[in-house]
Coordinates of N, CA and C in Angstrom, one line a residue:
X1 N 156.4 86.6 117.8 CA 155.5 87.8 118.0 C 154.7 87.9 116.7
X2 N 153.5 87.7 116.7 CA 152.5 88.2 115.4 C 152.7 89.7 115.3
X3 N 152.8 89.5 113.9 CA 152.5 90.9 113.0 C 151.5 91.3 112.6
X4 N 151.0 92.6 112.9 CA 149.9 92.7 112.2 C 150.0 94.1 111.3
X5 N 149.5 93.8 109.9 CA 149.8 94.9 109.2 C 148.9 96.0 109.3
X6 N 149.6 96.7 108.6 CA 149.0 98.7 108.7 C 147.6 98.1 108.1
X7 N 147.6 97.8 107.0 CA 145.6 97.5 106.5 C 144.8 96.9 107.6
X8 N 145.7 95.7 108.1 CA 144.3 95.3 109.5 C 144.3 96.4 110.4
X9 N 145.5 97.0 111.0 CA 145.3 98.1 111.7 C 143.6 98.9 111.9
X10 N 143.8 99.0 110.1 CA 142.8 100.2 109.5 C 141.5 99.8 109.4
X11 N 141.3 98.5 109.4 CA 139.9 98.1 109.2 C 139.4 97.9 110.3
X12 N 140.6 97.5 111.7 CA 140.0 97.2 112.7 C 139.6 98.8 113.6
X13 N 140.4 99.4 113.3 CA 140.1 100.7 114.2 C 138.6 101.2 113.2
X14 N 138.4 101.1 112.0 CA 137.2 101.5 111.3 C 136.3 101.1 111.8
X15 N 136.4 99.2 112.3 CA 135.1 98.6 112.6 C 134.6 98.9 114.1
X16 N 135.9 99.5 115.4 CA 135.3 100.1 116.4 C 135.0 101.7 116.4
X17 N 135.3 102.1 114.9 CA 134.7 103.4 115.1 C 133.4 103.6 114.6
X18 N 133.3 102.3 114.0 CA 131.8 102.4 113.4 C 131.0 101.9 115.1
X19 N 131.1 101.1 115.1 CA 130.6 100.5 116.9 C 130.4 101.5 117.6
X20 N 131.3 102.2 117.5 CA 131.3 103.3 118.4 C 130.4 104.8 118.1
X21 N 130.2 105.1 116.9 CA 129.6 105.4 116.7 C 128.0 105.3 116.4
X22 N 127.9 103.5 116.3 CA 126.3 103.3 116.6 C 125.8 103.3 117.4
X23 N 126.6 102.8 118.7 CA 126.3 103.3 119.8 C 125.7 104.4 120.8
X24 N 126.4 105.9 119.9 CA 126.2 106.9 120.2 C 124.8 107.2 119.8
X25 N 124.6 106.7 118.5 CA 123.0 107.1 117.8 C 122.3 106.4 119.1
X26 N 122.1 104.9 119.0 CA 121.5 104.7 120.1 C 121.0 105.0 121.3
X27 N 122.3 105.8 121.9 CA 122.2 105.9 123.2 C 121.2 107.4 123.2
X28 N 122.1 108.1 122.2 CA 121.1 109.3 122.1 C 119.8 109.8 122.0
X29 N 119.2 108.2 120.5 CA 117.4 108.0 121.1 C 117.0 107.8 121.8
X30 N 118.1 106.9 122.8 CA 117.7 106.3 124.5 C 117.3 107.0 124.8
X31 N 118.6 108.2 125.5 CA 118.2 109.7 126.3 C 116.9 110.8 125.6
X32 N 116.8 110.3 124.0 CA 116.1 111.2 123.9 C 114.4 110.5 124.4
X33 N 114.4 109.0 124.3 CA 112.9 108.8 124.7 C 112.7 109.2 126.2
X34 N 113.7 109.0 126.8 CA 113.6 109.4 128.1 C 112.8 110.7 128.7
X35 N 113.5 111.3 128.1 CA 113.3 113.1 128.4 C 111.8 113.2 127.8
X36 N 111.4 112.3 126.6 CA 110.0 111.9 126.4 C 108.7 111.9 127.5
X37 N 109.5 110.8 128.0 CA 108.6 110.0 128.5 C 108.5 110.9 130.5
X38 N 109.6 111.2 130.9 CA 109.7 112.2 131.9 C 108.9 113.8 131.5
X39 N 109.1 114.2 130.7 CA 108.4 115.3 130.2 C 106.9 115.4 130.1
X40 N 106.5 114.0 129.6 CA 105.0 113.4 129.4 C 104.4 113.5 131.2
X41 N 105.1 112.6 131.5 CA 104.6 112.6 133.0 C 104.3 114.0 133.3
X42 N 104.8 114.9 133.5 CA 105.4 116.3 134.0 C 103.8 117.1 133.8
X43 N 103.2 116.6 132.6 CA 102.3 117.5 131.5 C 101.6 117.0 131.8
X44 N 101.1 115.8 132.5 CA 100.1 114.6 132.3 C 99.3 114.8 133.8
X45 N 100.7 115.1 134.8 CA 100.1 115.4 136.3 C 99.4 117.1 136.5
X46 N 100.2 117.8 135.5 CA 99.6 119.4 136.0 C 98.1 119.9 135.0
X47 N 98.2 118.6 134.1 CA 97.1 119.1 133.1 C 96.3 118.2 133.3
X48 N 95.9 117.1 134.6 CA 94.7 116.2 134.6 C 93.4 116.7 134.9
X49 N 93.7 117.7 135.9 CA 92.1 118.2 136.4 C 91.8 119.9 135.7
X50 N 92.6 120.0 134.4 CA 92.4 121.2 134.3 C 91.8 121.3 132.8
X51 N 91.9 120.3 132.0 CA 92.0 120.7 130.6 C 90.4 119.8 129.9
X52 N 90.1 120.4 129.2 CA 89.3 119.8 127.9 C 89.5 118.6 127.7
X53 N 88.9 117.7 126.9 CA 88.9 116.6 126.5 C 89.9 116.8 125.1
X54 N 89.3 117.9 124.3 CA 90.0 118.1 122.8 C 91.2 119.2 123.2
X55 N 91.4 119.7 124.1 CA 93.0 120.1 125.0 C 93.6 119.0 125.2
X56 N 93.6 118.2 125.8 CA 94.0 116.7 125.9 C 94.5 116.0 124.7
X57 N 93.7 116.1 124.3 CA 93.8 115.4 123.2 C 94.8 116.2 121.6
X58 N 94.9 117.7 121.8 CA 95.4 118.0 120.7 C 97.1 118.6 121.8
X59 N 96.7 118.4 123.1 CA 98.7 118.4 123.0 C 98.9 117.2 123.1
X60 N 98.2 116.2 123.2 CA 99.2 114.8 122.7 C 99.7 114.9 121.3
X61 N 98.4 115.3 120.0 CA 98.7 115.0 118.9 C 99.9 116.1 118.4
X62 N 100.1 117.1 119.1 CA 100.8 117.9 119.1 C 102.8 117.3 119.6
X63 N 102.3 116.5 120.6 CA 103.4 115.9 120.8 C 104.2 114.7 120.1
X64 N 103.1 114.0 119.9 CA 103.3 113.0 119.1 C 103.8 113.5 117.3
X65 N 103.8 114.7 117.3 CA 104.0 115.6 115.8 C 105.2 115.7 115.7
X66 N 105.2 116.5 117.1 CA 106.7 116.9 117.1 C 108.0 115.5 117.5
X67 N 107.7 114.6 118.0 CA 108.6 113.3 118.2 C 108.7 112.8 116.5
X68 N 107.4 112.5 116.2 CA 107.8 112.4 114.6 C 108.5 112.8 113.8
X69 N 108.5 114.1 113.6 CA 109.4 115.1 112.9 C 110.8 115.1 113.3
X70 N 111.2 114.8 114.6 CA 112.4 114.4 115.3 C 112.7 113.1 115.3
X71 N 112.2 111.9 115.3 CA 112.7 110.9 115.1 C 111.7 109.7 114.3
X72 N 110.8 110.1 113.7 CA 109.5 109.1 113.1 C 109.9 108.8 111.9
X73 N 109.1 107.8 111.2 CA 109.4 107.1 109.8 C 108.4 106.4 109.5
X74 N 108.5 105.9 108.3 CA 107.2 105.0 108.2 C 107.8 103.7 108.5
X75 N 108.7 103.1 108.7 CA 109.2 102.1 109.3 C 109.7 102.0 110.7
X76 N 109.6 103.0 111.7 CA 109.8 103.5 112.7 C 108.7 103.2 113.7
X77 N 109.3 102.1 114.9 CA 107.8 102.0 115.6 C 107.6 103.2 116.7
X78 N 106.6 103.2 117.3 CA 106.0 104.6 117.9 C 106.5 104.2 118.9
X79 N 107.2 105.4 119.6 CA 108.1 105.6 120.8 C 107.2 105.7 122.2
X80 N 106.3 105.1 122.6 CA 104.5 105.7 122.6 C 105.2 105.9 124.6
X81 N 105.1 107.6 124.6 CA 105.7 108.0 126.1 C 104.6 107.2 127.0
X82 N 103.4 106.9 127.2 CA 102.2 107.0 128.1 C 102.2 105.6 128.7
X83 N 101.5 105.4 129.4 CA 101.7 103.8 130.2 C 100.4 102.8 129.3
X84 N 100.6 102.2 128.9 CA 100.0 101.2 128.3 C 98.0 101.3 128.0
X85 N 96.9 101.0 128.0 CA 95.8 101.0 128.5 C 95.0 102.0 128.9
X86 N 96.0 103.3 128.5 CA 95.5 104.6 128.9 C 94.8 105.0 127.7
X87 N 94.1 106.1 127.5 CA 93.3 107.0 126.6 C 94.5 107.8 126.4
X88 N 95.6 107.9 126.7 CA 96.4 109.0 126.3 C 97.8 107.9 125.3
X89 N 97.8 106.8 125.9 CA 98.9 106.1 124.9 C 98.0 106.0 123.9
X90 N 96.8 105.7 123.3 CA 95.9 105.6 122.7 C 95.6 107.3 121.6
X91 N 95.4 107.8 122.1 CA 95.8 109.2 121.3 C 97.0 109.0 120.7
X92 N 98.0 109.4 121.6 CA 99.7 109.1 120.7 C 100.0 108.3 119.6
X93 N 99.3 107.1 119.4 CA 99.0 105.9 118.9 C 98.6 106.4 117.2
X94 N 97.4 106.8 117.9 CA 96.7 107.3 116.9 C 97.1 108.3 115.8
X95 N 97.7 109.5 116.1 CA 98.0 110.2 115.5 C 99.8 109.7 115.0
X96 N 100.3 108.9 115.6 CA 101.8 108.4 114.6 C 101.3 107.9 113.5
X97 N 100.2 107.0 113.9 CA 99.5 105.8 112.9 C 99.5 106.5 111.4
X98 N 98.8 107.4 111.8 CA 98.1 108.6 110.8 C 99.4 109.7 110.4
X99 N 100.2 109.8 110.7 CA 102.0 110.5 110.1 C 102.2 109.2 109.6
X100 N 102.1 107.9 110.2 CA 103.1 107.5 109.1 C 102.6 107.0 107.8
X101 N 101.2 106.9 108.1 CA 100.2 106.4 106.7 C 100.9 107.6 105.7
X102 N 100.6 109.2 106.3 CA 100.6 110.2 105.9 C 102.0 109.9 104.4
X103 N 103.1 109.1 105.6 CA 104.4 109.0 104.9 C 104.4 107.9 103.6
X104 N 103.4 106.8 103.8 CA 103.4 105.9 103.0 C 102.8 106.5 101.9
X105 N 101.5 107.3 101.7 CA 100.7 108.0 100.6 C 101.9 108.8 100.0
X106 N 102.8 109.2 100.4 CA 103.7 110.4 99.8 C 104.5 109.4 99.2
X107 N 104.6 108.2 99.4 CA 105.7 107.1 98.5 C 104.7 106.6 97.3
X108 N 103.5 106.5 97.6 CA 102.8 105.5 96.8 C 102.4 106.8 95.6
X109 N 102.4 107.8 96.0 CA 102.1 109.2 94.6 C 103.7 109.6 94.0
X110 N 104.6 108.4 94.1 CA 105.5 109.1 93.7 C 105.5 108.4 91.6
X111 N 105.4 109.6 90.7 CA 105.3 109.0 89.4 C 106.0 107.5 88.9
X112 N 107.1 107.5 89.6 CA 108.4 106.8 88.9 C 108.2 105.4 89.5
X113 N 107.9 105.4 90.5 CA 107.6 104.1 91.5 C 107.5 102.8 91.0
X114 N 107.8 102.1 91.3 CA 108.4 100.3 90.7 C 106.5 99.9 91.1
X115 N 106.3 99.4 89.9 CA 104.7 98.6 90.2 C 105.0 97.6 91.4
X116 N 105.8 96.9 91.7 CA 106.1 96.0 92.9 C 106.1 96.8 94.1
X117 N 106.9 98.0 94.0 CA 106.8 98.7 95.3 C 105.1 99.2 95.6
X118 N 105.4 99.7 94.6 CA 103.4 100.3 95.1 C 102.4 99.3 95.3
X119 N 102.8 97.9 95.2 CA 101.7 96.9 95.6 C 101.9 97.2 97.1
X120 N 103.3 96.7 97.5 CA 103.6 96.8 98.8 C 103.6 97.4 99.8
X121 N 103.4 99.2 98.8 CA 102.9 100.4 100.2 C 101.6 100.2 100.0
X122 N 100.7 99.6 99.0 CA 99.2 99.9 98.9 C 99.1 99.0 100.0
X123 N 99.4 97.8 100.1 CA 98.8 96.4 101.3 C 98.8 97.5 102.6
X124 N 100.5 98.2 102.8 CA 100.8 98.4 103.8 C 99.9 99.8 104.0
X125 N 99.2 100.2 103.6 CA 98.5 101.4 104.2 C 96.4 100.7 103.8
X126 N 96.7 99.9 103.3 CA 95.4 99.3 103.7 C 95.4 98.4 105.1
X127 N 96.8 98.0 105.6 CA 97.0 97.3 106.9 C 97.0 98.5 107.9
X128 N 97.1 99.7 107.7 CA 97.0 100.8 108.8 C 95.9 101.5 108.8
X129 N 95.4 101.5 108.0 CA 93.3 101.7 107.6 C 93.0 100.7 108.4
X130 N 93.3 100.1 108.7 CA 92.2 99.1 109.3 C 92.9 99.1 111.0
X131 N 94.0 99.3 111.2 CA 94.8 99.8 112.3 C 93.7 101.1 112.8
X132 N 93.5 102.0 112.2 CA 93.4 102.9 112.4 C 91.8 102.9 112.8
X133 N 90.9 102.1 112.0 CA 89.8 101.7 112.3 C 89.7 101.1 113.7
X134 N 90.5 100.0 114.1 CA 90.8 99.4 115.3 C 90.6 100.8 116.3
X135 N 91.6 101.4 116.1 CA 91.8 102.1 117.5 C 90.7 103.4 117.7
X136 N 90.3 104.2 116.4 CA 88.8 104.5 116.2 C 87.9 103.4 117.8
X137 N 87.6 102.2 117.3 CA 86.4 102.2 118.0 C 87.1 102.0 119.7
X138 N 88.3 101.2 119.5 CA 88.5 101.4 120.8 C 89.1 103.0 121.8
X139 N 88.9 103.9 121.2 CA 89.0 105.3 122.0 C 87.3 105.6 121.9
X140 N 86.4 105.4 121.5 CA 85.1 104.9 121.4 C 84.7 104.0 122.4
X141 N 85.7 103.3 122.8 CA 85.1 102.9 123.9 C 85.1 103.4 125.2
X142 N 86.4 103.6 125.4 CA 86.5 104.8 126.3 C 85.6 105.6 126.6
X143 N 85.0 106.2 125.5 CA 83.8 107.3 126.0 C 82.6 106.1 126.2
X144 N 82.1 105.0 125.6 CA 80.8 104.4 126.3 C 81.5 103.8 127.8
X145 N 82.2 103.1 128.2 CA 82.6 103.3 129.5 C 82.4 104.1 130.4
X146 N 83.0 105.1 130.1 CA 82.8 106.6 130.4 C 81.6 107.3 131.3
X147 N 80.4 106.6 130.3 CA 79.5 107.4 130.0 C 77.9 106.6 130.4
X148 N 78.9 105.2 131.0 CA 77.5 104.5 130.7 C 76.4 104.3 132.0
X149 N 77.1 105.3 132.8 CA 75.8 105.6 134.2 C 74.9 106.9 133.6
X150 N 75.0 107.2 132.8 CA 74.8 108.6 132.7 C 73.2 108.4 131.9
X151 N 72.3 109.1 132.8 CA 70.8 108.5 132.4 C 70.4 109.8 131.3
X152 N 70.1 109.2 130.2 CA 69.9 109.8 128.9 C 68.5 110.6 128.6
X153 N 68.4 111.5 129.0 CA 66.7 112.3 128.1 C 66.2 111.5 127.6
X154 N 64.5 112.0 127.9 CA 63.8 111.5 126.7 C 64.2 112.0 125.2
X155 N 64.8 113.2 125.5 CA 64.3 113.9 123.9 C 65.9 114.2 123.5
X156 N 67.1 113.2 124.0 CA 68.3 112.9 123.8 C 68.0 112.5 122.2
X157 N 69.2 113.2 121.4 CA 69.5 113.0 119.9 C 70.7 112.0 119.9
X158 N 70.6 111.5 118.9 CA 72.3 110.5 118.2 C 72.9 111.9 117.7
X159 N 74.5 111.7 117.5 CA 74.9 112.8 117.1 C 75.1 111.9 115.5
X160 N 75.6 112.3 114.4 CA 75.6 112.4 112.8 C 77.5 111.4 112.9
X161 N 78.1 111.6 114.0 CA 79.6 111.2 114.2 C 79.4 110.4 115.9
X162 N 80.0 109.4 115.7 CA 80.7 109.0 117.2 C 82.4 110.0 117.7
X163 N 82.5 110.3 119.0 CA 83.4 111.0 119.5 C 84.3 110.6 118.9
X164 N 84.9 109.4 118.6 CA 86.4 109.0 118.6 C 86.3 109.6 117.1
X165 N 85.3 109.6 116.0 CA 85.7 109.8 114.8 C 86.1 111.4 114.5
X166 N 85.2 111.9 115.2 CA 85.6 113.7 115.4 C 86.9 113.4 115.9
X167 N 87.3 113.0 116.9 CA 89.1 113.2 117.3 C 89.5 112.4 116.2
X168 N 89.3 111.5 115.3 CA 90.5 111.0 113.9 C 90.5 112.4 113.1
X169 N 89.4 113.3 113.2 CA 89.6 114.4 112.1 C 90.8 115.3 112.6
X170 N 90.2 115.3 114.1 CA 91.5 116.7 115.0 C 93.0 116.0 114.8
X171 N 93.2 114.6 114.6 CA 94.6 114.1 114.8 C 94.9 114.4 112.9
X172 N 94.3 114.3 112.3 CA 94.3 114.6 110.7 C 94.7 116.0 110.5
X173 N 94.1 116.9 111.2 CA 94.1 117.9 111.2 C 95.4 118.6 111.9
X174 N 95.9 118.0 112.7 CA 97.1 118.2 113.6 C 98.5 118.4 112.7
X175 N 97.8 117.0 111.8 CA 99.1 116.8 110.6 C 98.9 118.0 109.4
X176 N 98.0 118.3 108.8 CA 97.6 119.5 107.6 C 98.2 120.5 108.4
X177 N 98.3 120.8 109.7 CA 98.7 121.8 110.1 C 100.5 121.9 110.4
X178 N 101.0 121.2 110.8 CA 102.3 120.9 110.5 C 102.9 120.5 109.5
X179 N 102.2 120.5 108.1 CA 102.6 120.0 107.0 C 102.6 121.3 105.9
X180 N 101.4 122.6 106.0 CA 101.0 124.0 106.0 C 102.2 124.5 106.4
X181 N 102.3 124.6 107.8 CA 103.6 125.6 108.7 C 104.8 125.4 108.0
X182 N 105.1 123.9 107.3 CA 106.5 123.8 106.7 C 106.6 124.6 105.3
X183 N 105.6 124.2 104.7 CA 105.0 124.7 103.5 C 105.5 126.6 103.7
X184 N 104.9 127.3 104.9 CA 105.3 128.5 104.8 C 106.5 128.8 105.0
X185 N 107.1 127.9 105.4 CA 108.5 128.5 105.9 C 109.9 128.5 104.5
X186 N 109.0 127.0 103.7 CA 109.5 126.4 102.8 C 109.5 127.4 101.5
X187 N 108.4 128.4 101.7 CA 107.9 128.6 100.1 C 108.9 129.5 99.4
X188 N 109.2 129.0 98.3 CA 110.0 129.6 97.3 C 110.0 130.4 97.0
X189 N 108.8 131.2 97.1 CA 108.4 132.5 96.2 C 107.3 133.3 97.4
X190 N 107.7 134.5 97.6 CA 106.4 135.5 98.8 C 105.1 135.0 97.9
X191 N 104.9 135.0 97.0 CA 103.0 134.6 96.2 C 103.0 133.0 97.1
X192 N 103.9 132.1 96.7 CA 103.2 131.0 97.4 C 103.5 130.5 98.8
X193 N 104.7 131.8 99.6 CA 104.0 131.7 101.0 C 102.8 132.6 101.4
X194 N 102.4 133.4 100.8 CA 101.3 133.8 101.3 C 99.7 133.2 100.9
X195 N 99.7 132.6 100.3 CA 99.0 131.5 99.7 C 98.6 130.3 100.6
X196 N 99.8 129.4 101.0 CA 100.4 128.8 102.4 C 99.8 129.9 103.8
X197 N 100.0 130.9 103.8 CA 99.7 131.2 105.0 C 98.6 131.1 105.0
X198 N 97.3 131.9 104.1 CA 96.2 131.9 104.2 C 95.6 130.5 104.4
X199 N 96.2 129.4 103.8 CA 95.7 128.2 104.2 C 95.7 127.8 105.4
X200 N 96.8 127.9 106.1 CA 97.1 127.9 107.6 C 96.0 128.2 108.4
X201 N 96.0 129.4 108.3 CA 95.0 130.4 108.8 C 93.7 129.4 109.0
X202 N 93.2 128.9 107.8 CA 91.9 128.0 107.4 C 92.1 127.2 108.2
X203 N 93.1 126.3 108.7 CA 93.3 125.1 109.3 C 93.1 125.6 110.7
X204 N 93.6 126.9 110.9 CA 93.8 126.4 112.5 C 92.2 126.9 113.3
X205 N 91.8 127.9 112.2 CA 90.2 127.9 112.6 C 89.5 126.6 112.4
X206 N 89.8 125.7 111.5 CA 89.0 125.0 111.9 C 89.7 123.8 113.4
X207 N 90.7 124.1 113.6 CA 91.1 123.8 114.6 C 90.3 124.0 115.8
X208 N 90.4 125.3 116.1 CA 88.9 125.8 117.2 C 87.5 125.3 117.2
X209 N 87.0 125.5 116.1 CA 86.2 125.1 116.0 C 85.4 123.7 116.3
X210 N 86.5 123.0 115.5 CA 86.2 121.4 116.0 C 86.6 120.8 117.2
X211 N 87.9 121.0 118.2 CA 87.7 121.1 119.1 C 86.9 121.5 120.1
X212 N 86.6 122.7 120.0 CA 84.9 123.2 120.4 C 83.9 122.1 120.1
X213 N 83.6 121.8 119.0 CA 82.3 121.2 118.6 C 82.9 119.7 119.3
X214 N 84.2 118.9 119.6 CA 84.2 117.9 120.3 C 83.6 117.9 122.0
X215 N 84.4 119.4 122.2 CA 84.1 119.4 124.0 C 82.8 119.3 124.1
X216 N 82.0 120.1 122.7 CA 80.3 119.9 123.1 C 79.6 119.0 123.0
X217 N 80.0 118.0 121.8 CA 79.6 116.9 121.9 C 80.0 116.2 123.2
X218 N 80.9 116.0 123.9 CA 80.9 115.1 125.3 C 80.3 115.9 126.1
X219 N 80.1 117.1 126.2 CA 79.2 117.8 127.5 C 78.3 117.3 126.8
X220 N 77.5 117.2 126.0 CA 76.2 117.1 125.8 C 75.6 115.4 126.3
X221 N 76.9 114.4 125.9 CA 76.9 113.0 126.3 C 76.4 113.0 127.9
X222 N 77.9 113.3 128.4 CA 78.0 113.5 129.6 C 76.6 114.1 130.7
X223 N 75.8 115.2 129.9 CA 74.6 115.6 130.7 C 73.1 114.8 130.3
X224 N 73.5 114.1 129.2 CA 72.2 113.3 128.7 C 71.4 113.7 127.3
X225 N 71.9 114.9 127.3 CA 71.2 115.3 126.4 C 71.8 114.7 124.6
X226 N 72.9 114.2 124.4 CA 72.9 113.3 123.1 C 73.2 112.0 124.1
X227 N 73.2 110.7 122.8 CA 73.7 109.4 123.3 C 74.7 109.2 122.3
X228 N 75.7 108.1 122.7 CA 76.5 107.4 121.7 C 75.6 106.0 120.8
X229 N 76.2 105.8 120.1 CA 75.8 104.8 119.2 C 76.5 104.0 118.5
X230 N 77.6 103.4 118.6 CA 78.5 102.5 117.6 C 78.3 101.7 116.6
X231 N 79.0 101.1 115.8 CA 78.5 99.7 115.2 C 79.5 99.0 114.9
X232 N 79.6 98.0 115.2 CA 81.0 97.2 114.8 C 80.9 95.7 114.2

């Protein structure tokens, strides 16, 4: 009869309790993309013929904020709820892109930082600049697709911005705004939450605002009265 001693006992019941507990992490991101990606659906069917373009577009970035903060990283690939090819996986996309750059700049400003490391977040957020450029023109495309029966005025203007780049400001802005809110909640002292709050305040007006100024820019597309213009 083999013996097996009290130490292998111990390492072996260690190594299925580790197992067993990776497992559990796993299974629980599982369940948790799930409830994601069911939830998405849910939002996706009652809000297709009802909402704005920049409605649309800021509760994805909204959603895509909050999945971050719950399970995102800068090494973390995007859990992306939407079906492939869509304007809405494409949003989602967009704004993780832009949290996790967010996360790399907060490594690369750290004083103490190994010169080797900061080569390697500089490449790596000059590789998501240009990610982020990519998907820029293609939600850009979207709207000339969109848009391209639509017979243009004579006295039709270029707008100063293409659509997609106004929505990189609102997905930018998505993040200042959940990064503010923590900030208030965070602040050490009532002078610098109220400080924090006032800034808040500033962000989410301009939240309105640019939203607004997006839906008008596509009504305006949309009836002829501006055109799009790209360059690539």
């Amino acid at each position: 009869m083999k013996i097996v001693s009290p130490k292998a006992e111990v390492s072996l019941y260690n190594l299925v309790k580790w197992i067993t507990a990776d497992l559990a992490v796993r299974l629980s991101a599982a369940v948790f993309v799930f409830f994601i990606i069911f939830d998405t659906e849910q939002e996706r069917i009652r809000a297709m013929s009802t909402e704005t373009f920049s409605a649309m577009a800021g509760r994805i970035f909204a959603q895509a904020v909050d999945v971050y903060n719950k399970v995102g990283g800068v090494d973390v690939v995007c859990p992306n709820p939407y079906p492939s090819h869509t304007i809405e996986a494409d949003l989602f996309r967009k704004n993780w892109i832009d949290h996790a750059q967010w996360g790399l700049e907060d490594i690369i400003r750290d004083p103490d930082i190994e010169p080797e490391v900061a080569l390697t977040i500089k490449r790596r957020i000059d590789r998501s600049n240009q990610e982020r450029t990519d998907l820029v023109e293609l939600i850009d495309s979207f709207f000339l697709e969109k848009y391209q029966g639509v017979e243009v005025q004579p006295s039709a203007k270029i707008n100063t911005e293409s659509p997609a780049w106004a929505i990189d400001r609102l997905s930018i802005l998505f993040l200042k705004i959940n990064y503010m809110s923590k900030a208030v909640e965070t602040a050490a002292t009532e002078e610098i939450r109220v400080k924090c709050a006032d800034k808040l305040l500033v962000l989410k007006t301009q939240l309105v605002d640019l939203s607004t100024a997006i839906d008008e820019l596509l009504e305006d597309i949309a009836t002829g009265r501006k055109y799009m213009k790209v360059y690539k």
